[in-house]
PDB file of C-alpha atoms in Angstrom:
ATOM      1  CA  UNK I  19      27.949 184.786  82.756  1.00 72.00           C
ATOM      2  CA  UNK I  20      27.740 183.734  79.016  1.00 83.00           C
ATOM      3  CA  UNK I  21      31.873 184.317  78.665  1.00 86.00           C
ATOM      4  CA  UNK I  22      32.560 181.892  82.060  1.00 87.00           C
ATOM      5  CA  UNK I  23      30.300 179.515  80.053  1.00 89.00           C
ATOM      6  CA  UNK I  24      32.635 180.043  76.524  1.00 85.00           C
ATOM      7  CA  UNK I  25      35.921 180.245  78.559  1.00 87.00           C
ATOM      8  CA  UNK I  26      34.862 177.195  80.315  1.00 88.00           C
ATOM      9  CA  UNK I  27      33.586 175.224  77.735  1.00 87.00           C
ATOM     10  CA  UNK I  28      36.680 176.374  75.695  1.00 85.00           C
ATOM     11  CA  UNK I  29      39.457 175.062  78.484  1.00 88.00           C
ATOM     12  CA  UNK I  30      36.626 171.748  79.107  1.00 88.00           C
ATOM     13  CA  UNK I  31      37.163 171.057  75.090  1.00 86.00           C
ATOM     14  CA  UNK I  32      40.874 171.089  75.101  1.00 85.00           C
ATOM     15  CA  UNK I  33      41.302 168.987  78.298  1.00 84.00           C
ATOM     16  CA  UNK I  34      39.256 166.468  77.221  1.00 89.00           C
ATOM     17  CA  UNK I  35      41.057 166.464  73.249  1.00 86.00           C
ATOM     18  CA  UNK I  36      44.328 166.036  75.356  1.00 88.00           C
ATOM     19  CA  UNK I  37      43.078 163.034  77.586  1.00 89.00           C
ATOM     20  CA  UNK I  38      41.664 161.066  74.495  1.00 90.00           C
ATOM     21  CA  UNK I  39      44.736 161.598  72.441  1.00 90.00           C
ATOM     22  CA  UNK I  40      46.529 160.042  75.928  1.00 89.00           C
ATOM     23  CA  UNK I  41      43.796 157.369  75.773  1.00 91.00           C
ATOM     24  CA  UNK I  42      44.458 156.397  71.972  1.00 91.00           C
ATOM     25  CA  UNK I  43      47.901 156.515  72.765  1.00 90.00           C
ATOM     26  CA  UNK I  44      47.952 154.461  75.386  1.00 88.00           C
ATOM     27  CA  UNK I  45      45.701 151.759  73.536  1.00 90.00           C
ATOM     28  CA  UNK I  46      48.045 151.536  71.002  1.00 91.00           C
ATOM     29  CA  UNK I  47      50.520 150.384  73.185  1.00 91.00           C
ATOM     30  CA  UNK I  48      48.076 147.925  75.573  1.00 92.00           C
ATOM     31  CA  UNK I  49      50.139 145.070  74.422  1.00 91.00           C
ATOM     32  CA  UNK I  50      53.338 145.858  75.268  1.00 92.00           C
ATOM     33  CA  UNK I  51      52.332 147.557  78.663  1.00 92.00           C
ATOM     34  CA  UNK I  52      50.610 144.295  79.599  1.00 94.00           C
ATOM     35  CA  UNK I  53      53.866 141.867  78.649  1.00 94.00           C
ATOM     36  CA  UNK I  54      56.081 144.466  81.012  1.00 95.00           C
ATOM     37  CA  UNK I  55      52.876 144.194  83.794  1.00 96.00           C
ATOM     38  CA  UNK I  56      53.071 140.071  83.378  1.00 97.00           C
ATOM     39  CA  UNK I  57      56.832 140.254  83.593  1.00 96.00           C
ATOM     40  CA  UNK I  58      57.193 142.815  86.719  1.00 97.00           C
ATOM     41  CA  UNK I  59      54.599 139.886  88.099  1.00 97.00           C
ATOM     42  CA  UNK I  60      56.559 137.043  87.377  1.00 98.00           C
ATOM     43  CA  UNK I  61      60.073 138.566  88.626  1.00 97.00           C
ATOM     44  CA  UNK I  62      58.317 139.242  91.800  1.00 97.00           C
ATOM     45  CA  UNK I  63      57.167 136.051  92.233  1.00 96.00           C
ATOM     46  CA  UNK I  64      59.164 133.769  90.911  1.00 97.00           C
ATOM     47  CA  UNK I  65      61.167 132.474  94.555  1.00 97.00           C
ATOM     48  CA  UNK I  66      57.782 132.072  95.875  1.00 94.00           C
ATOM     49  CA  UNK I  67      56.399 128.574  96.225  1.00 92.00           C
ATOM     50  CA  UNK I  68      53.257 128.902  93.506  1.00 93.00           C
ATOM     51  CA  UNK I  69      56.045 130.800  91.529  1.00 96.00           C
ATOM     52  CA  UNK I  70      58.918 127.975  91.864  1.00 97.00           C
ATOM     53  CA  UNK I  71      55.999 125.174  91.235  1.00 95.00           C
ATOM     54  CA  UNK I  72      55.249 126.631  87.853  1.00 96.00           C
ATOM     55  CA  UNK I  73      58.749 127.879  86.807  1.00 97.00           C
ATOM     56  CA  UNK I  74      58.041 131.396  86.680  1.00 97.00           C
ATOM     57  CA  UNK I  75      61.651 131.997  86.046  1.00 97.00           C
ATOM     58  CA  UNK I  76      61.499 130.751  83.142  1.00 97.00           C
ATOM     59  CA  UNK I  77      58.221 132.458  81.464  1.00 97.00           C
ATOM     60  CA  UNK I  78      59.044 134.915  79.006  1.00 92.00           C
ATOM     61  CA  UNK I  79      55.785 135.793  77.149  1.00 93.00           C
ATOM     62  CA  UNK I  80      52.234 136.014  77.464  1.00 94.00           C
ATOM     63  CA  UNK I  81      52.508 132.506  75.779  1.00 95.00           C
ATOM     64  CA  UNK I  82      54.748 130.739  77.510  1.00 96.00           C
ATOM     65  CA  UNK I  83      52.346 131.228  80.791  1.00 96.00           C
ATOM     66  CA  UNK I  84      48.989 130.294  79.394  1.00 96.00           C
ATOM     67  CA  UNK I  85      51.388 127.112  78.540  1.00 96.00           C
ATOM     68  CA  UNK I  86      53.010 126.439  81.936  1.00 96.00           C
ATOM     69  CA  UNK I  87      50.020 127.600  84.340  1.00 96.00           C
ATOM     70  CA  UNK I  88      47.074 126.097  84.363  1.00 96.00           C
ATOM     71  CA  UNK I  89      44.154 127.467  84.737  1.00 96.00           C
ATOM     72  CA  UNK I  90      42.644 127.306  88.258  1.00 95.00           C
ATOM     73  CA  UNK I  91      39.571 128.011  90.465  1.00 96.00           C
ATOM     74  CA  UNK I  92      39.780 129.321  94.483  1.00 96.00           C
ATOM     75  CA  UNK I  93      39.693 125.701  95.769  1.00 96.00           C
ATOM     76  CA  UNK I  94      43.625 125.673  93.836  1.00 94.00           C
ATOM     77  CA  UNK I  95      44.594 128.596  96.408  1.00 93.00           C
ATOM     78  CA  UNK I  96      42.707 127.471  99.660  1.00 94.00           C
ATOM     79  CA  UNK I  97      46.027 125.363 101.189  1.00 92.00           C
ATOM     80  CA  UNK I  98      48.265 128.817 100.576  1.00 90.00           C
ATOM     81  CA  UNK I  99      45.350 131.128 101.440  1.00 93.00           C
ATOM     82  CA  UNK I 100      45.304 128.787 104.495  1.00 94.00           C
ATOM     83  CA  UNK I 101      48.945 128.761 105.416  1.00 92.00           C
ATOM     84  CA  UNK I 102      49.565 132.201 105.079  1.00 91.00           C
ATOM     85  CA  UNK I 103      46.023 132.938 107.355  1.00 94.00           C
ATOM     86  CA  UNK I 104      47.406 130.601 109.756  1.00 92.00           C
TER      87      UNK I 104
END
């Protein structure tokens, strides 16, 4: 029983040293997988009407959207929640 415990511990020791290499990996890159998230968003929405209103066409960055969208609250959505419920 005590080698199942050492072979297990063992194979539990490296999985977890390769998932938080992956991890710190990954955060080192957050940035730049969250610009390619915002612009994958943007291309796919950017012929819809919310898209067209705020010229998502035209947003390149991270930047350029906090400048061109405003912030909003649900009340902004309610006549296209609306529409598209109707």
């Amino acid at each position: 029983m005590v080698v199942i415990q050492k072979i297990l511990a063992y194979i539990m020791a490296a999985a977890s040293g390769y998932y938080r290499n992956k991890f710190e990996k990954d955060t080192l890159q957050a940035v730049e997988d969250n610009q390619l998230v915002l612009k994958e968003i943007l291309k796919l929405n950017k012929t819809s009407e919310y898209g067209r209103k705020y010229q998502f066409s035209s947003i390149g960055s991270a930047s350029d959207y906090k400048e061109k969208v405003p912030l909003t609250i649900y009340e902004d959505y309610r006549p296209y929640l609306e529409r598209m419920a109707s």
